[in-house]
PDB file of C-alpha atoms in Angstrom:
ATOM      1  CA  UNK Q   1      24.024  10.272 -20.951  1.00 95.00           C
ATOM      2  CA  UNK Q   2      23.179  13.994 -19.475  1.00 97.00           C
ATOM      3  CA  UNK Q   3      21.327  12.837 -16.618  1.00 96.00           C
ATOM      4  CA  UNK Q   4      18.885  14.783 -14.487  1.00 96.00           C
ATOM      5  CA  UNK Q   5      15.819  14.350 -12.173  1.00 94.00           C
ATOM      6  CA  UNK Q   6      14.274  15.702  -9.489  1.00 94.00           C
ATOM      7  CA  UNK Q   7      11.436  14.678  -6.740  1.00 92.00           C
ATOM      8  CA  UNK Q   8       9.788  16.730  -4.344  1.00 92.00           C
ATOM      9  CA  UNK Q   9      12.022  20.086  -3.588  1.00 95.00           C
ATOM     10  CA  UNK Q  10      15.381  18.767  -4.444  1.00 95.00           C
ATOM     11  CA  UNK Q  11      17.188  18.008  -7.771  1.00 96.00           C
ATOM     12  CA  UNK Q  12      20.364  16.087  -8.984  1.00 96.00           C
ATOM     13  CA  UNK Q  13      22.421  16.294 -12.493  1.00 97.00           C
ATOM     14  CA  UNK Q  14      25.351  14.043 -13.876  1.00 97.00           C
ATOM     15  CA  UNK Q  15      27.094  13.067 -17.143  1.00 97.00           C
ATOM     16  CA  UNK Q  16      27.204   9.147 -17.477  1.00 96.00           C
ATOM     17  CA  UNK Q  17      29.280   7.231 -19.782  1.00 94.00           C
ATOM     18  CA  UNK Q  18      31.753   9.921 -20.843  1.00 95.00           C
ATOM     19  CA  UNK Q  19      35.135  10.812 -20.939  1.00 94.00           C
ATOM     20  CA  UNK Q  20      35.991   7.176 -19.415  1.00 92.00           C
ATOM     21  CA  UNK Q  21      33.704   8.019 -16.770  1.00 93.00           C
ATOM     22  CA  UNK Q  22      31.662   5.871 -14.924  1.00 94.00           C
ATOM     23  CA  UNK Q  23      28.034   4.424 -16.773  1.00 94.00           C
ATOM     24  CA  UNK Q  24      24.821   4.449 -14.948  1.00 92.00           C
ATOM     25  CA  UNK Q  25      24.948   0.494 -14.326  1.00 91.00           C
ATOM     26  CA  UNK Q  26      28.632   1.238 -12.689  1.00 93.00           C
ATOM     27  CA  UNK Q  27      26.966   3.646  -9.968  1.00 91.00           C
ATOM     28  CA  UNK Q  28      23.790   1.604  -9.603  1.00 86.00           C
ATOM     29  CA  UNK Q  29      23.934  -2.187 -10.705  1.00 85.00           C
ATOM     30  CA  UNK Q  30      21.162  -3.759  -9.164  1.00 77.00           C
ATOM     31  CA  UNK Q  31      17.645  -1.773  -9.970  1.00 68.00           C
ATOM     32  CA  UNK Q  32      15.542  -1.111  -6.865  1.00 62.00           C
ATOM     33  CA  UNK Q  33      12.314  -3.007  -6.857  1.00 54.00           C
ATOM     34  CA  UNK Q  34       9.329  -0.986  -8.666  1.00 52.00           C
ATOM     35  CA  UNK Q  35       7.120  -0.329  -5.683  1.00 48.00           C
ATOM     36  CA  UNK Q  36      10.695   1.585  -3.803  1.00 51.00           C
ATOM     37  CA  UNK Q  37      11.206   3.871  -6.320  1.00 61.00           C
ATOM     38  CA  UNK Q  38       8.793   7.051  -6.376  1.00 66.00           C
ATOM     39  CA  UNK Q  39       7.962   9.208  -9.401  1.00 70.00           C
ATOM     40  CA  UNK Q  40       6.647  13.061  -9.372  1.00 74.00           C
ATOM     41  CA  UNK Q  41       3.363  12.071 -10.120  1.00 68.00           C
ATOM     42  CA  UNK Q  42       3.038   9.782  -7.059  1.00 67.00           C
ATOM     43  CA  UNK Q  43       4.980  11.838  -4.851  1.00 73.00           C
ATOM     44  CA  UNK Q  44       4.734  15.162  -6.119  1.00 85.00           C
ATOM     45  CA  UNK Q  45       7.639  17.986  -7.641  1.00 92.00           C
ATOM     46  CA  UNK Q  46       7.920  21.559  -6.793  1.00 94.00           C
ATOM     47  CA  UNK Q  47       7.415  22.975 -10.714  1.00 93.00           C
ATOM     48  CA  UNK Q  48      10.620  24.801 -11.035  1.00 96.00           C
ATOM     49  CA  UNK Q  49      13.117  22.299  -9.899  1.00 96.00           C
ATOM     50  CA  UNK Q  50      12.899  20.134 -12.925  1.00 95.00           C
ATOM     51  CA  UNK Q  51      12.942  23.479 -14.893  1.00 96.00           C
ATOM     52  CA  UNK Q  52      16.240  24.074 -13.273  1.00 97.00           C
ATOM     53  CA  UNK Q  53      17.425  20.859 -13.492  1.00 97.00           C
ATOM     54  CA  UNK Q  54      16.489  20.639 -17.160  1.00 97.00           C
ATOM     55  CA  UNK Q  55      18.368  24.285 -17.842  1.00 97.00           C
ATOM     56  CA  UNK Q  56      21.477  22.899 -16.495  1.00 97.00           C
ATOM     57  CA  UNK Q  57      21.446  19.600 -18.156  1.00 98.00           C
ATOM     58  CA  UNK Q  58      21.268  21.834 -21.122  1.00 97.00           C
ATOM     59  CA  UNK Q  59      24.526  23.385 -20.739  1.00 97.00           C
ATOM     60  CA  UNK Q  60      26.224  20.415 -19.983  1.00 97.00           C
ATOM     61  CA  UNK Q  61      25.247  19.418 -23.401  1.00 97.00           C
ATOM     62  CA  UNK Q  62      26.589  22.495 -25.411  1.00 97.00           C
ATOM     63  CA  UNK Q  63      29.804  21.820 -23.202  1.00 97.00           C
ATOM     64  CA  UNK Q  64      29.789  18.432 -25.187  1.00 97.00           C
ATOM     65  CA  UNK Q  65      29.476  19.137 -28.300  1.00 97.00           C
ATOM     66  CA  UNK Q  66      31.593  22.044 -28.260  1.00 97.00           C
ATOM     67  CA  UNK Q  67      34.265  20.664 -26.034  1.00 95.00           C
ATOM     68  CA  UNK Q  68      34.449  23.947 -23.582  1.00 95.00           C
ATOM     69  CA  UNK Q  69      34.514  23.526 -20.276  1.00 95.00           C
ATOM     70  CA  UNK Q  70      34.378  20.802 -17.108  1.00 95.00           C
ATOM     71  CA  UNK Q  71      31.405  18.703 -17.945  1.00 96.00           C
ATOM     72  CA  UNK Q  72      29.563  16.154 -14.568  1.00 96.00           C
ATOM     73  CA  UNK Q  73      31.238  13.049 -15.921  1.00 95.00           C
ATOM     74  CA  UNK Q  74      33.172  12.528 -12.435  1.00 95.00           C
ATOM     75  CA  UNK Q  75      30.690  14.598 -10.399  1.00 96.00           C
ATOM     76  CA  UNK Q  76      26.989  14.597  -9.198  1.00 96.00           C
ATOM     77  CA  UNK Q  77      25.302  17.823  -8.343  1.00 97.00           C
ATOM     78  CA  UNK Q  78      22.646  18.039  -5.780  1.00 96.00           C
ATOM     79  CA  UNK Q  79      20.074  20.579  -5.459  1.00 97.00           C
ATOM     80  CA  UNK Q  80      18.053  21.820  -2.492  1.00 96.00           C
ATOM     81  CA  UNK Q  81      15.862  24.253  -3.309  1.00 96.00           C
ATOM     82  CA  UNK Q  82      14.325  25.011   0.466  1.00 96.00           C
ATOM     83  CA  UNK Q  83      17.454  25.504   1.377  1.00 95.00           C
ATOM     84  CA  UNK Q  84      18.861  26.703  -2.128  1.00 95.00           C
ATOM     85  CA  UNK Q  85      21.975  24.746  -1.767  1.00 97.00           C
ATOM     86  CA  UNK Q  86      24.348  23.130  -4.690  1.00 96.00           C
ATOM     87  CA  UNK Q  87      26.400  20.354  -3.475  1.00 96.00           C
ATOM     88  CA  UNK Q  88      29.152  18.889  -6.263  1.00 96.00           C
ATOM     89  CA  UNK Q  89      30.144  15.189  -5.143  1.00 94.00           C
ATOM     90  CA  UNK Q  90      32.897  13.209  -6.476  1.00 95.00           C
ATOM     91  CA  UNK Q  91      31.849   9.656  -8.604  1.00 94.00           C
ATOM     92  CA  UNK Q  92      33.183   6.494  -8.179  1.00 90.00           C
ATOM     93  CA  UNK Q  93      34.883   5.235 -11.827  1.00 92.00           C
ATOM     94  CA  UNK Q  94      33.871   3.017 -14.196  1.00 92.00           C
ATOM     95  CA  UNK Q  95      33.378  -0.626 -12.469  1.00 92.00           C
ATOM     96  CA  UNK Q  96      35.518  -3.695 -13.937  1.00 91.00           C
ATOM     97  CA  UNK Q  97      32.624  -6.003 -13.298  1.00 91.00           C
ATOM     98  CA  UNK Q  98      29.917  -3.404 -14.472  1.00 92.00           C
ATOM     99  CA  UNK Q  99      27.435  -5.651 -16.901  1.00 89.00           C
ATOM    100  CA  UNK Q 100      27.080  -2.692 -19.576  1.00 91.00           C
ATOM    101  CA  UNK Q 101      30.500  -1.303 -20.473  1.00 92.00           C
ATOM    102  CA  UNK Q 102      33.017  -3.877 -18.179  1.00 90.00           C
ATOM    103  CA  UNK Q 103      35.050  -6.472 -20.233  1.00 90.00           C
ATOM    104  CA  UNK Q 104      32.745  -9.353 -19.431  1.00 88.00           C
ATOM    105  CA  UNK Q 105      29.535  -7.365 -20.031  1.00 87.00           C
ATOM    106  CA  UNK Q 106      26.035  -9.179 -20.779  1.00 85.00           C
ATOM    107  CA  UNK Q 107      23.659  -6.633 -21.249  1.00 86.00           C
ATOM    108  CA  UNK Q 108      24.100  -4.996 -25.238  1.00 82.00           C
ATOM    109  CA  UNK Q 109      20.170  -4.302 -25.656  1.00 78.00           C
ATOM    110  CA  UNK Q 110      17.189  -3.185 -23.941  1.00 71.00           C
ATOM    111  CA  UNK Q 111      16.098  -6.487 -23.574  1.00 66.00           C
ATOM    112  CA  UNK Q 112      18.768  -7.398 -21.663  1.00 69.00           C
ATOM    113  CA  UNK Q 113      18.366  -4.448 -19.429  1.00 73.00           C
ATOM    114  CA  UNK Q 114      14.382  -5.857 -18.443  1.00 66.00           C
ATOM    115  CA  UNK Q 115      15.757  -9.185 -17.741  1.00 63.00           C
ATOM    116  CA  UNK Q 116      18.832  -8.320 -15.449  1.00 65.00           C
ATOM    117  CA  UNK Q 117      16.159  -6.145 -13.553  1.00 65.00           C
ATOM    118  CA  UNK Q 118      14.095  -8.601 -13.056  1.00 58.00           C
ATOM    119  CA  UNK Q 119      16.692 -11.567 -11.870  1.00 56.00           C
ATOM    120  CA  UNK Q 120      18.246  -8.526  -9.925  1.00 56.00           C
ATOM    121  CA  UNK Q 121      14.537  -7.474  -8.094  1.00 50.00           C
ATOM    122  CA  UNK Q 122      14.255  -8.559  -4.675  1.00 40.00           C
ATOM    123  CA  UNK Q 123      10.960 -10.206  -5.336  1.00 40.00           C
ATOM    124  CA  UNK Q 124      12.926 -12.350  -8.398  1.00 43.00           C
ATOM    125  CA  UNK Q 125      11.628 -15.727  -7.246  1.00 41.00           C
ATOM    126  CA  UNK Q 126      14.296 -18.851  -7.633  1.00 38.00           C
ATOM    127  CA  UNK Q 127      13.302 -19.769 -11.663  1.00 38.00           C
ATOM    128  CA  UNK Q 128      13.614 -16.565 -12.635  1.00 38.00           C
ATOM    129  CA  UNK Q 129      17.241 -16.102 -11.064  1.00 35.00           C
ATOM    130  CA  UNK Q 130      18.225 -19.412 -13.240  1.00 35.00           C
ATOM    131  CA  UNK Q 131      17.617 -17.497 -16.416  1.00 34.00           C
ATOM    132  CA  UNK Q 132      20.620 -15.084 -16.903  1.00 33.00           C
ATOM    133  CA  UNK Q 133      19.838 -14.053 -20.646  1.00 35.00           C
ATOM    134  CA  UNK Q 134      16.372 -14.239 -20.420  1.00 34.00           C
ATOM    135  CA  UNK Q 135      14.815 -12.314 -23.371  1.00 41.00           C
ATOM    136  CA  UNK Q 136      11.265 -10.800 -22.826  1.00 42.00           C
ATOM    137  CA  UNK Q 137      10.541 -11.704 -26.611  1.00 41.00           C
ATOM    138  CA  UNK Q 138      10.651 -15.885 -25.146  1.00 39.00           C
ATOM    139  CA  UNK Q 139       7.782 -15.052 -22.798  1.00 47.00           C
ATOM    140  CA  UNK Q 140       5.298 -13.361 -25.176  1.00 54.00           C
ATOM    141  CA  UNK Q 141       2.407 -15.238 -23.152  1.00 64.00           C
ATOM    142  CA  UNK Q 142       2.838 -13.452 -20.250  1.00 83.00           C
ATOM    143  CA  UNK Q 143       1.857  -9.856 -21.970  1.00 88.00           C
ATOM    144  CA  UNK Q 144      -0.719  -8.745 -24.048  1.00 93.00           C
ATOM    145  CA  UNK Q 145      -1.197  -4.731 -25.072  1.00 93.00           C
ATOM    146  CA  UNK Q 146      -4.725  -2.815 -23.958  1.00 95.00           C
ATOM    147  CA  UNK Q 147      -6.040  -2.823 -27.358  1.00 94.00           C
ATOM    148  CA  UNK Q 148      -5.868  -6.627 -27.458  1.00 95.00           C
ATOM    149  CA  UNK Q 149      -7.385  -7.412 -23.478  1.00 96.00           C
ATOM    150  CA  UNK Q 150      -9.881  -4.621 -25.177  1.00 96.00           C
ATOM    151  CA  UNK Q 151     -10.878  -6.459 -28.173  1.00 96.00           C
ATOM    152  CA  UNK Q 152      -9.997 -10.055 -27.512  1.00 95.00           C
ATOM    153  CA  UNK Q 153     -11.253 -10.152 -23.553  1.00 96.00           C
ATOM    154  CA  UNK Q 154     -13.993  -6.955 -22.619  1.00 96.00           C
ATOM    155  CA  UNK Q 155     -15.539  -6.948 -25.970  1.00 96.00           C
ATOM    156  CA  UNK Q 156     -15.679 -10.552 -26.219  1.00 96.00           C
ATOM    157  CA  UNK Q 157     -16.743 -10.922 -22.385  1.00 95.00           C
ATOM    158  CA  UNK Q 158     -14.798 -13.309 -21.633  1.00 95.00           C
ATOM    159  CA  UNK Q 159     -14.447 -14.238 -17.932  1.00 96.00           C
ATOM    160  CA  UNK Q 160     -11.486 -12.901 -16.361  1.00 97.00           C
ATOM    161  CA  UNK Q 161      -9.824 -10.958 -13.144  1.00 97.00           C
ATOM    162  CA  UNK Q 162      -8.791  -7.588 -13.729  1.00 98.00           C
ATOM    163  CA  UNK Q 163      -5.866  -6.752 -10.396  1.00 98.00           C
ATOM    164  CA  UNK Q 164      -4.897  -3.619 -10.435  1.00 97.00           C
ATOM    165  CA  UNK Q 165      -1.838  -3.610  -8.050  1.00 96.00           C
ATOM    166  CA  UNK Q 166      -1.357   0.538  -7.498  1.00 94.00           C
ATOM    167  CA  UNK Q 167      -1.988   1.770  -4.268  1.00 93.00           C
ATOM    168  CA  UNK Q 168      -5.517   1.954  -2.800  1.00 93.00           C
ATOM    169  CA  UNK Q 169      -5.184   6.436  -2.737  1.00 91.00           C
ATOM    170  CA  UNK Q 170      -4.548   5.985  -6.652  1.00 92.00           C
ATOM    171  CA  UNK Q 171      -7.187   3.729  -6.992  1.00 95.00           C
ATOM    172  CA  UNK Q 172      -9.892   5.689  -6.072  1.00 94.00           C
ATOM    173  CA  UNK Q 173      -8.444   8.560  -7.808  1.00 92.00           C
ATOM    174  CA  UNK Q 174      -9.339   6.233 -11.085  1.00 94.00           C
ATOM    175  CA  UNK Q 175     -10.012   2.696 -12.202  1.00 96.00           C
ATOM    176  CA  UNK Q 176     -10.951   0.287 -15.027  1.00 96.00           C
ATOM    177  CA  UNK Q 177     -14.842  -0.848 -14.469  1.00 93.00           C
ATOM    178  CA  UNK Q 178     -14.829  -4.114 -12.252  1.00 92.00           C
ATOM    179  CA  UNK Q 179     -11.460  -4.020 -11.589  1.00 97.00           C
ATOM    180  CA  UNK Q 180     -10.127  -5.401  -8.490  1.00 97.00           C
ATOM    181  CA  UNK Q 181      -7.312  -3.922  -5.935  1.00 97.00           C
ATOM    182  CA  UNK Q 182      -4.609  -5.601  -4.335  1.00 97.00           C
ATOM    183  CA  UNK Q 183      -1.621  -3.528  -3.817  1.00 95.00           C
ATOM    184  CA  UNK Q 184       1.389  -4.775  -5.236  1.00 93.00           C
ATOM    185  CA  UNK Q 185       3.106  -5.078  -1.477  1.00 91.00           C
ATOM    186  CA  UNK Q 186       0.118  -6.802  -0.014  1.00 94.00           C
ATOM    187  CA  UNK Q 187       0.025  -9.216  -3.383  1.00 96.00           C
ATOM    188  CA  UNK Q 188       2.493 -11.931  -2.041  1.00 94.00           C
ATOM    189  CA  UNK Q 189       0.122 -11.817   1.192  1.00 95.00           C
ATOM    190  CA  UNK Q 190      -3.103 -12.137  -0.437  1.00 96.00           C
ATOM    191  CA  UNK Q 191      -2.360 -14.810  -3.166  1.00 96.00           C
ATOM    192  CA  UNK Q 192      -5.262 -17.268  -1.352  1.00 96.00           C
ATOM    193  CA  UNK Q 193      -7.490 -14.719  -2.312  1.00 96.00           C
ATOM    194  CA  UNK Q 194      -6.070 -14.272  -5.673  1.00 97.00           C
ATOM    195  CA  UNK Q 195      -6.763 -17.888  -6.367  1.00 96.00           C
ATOM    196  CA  UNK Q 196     -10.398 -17.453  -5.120  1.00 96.00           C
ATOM    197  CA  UNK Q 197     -11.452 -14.934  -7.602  1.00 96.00           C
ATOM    198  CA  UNK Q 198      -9.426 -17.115 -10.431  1.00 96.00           C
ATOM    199  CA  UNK Q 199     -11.329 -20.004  -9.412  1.00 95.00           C
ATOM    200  CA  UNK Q 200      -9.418 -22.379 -11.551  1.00 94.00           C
ATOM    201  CA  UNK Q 201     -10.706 -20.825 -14.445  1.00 95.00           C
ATOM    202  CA  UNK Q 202     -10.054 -17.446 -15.139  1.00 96.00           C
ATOM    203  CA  UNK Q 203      -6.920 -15.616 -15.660  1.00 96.00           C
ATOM    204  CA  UNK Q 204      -5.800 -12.586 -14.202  1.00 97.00           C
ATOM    205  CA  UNK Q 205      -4.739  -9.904 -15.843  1.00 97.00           C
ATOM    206  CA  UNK Q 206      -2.343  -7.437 -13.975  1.00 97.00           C
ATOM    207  CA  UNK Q 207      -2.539  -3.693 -14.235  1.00 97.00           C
ATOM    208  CA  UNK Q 208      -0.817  -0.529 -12.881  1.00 94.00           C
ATOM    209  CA  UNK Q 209      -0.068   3.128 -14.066  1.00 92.00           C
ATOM    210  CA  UNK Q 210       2.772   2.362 -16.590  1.00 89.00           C
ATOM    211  CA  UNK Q 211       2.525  -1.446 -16.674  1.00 87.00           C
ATOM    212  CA  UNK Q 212       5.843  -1.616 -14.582  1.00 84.00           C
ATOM    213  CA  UNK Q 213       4.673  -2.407 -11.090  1.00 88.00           C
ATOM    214  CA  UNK Q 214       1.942  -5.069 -13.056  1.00 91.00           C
ATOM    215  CA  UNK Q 215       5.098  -6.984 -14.501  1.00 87.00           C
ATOM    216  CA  UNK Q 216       6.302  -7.915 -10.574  1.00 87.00           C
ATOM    217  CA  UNK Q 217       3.220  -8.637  -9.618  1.00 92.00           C
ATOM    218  CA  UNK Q 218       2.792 -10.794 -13.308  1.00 91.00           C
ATOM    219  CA  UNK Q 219       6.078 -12.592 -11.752  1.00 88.00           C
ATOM    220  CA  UNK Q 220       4.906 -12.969  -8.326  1.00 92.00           C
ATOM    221  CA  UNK Q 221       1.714 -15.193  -9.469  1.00 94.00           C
ATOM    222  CA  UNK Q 222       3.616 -16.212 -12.181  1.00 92.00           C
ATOM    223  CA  UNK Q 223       6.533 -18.083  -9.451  1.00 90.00           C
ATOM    224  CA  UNK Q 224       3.092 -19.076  -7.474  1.00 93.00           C
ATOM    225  CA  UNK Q 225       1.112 -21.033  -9.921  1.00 93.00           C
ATOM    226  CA  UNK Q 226       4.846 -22.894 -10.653  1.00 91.00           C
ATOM    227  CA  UNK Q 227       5.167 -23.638  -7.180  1.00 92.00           C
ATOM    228  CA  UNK Q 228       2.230 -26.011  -7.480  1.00 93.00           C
ATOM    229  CA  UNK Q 229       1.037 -24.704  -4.143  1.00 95.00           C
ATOM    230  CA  UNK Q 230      -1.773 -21.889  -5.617  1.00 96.00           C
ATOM    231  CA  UNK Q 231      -3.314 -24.974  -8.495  1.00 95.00           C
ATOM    232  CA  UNK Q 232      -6.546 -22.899  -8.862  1.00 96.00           C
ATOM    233  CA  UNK Q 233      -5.032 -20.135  -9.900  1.00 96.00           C
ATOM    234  CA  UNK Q 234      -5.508 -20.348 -13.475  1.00 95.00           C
ATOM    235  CA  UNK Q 235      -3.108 -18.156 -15.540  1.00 94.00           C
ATOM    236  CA  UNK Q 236      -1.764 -14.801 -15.181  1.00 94.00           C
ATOM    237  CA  UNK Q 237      -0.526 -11.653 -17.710  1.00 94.00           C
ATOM    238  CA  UNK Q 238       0.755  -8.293 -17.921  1.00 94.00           C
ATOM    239  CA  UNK Q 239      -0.947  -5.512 -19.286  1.00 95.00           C
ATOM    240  CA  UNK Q 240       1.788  -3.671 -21.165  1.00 90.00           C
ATOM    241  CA  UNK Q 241       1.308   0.071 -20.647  1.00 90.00           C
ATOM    242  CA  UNK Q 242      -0.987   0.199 -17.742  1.00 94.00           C
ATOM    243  CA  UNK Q 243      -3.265   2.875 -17.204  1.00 95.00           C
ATOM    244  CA  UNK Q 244      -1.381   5.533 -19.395  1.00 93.00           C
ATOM    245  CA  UNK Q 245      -1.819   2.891 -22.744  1.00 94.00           C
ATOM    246  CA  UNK Q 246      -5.371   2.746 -21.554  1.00 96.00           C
ATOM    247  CA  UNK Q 247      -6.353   5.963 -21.835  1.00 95.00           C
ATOM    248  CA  UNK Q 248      -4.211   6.171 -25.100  1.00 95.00           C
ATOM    249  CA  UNK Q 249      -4.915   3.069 -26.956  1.00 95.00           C
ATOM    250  CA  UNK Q 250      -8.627   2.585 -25.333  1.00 96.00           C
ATOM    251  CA  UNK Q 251     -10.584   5.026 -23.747  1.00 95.00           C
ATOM    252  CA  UNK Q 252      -9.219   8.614 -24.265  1.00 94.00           C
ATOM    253  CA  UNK Q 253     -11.455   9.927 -21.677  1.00 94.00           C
ATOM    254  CA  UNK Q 254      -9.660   8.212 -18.905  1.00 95.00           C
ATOM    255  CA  UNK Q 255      -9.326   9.889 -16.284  1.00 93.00           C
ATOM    256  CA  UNK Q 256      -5.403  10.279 -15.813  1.00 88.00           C
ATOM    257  CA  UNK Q 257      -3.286  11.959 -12.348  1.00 80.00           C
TER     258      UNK Q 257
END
């Protein structure tokens, strides 16, 4: 894996998972809760570090395939570009108890992945943590694409709560007609008020940009209705996709940022 990224003014490169060198899941094995981690859209990128970055993730591939060269795969470079500074670092190795390429490893698909995030996420409530190989195809219920809360909930007006759990600057940027916003960090906070507007009857139906930060908050009222404590809350699900599906599956004159 050639991996780059970048965020605001600064940039980083590595080579994962080569030359016996250390995968990503040996570097970082527990994934940091949605909400912590930002993305260029949210948080903004100055347009020619990722061009860098992306230039010299190039190379690194030709030095791959062509064998020439020292490629990242025991070193991460970091990029300032206010101060226009490289910095090389060394890499820890690979990890014996890593999940994805240690000897006892339990994560072989993508499906996998989701679920060891999720029992790894600080929010992971107790009955999730219980469920080591939990598969997301054994909880279809809990997700439904925007073409079907389109056609099978809007069109057929059914009653419902629409949450959408982004921040309240990116929900005034845009929003789904009626919709209703709780931040994700204020949801566990709020969930009285949640099982108001469900009223014992109607379900709520999570949303965010990508449909990531709507899965933790699908948990989070998920792990409250099984606590017995929330009873008039009446059911919850994801919408897989978020806002982007939305405006690709649905509307196409959504207003995206």
């Amino acid at each position: 894996l050639v991996s780059g990224s970048s965020i605001g003014t600064e940039g980083q490169l590595t080579v994962h998972n080569y030359l016996g060198g250390a995968c990503y899941r040996c570097l970082y094995p527990k994934a940091s809760p949605s909400e912590a981690c930002k993305s260029c859209s949210d948080n903004g990128v100055l347009g020619p570090v990722p061009g860098l970055i992306g230039v010299l993730q190039s190379i690194e591939v030709i030095k791959i395939l062509t064998g020439i060269g020292a490629t990242m795969y025991d070193r991460m470079l970091m990029y300032d570009a206010l101060q226009c500074t490289f910095l090389s670092i060394k890499k820890r190795g690979r990890s014996e108890s890593c999940t994805v390429c240690g000897p006892d490893a339990v994560i072989k698909s993508m499906d996998d992945s989701l679920a060891k995030c999720l029992a790894d996420s600080m929010y992971a409530p107790a009955s999730v943590m219980r469920f080591s190989s939990f598969k997301c195809s054994e909880i279809p219920l809990l997700s439904i694409s925007c073409g079907d809360y389109f056609r099978k909930v809007v069109q057929k007006s059914q009653q419902h709560i629409l949450l959408d759990v982004r921040i309240e600057r990116q929900f005034q940027i845009s929003s789904i007609k009626a919709s209703i916003n709780i931040p994700l960090e204020r949801l566990r906070d709020v969930l009285p008020e949640v099982e108001h507007f469900s009223d014992g009857k109607k379900t709520i139906f999570c949303i965010c940009r990508r449909g990531i930060a709507s899965l933790e908050a699908t948990r989070i009222i998920s792990d409250a209705i099984a606590s017995g404590f929330y009873p008039n809350i009446h059911s919850v699900k994801n919408i897989h996709g978020g806002l982007v599906a939305w405006a690709a599956e649905v509307d196409s004159n959504f207003p995206l940022y």
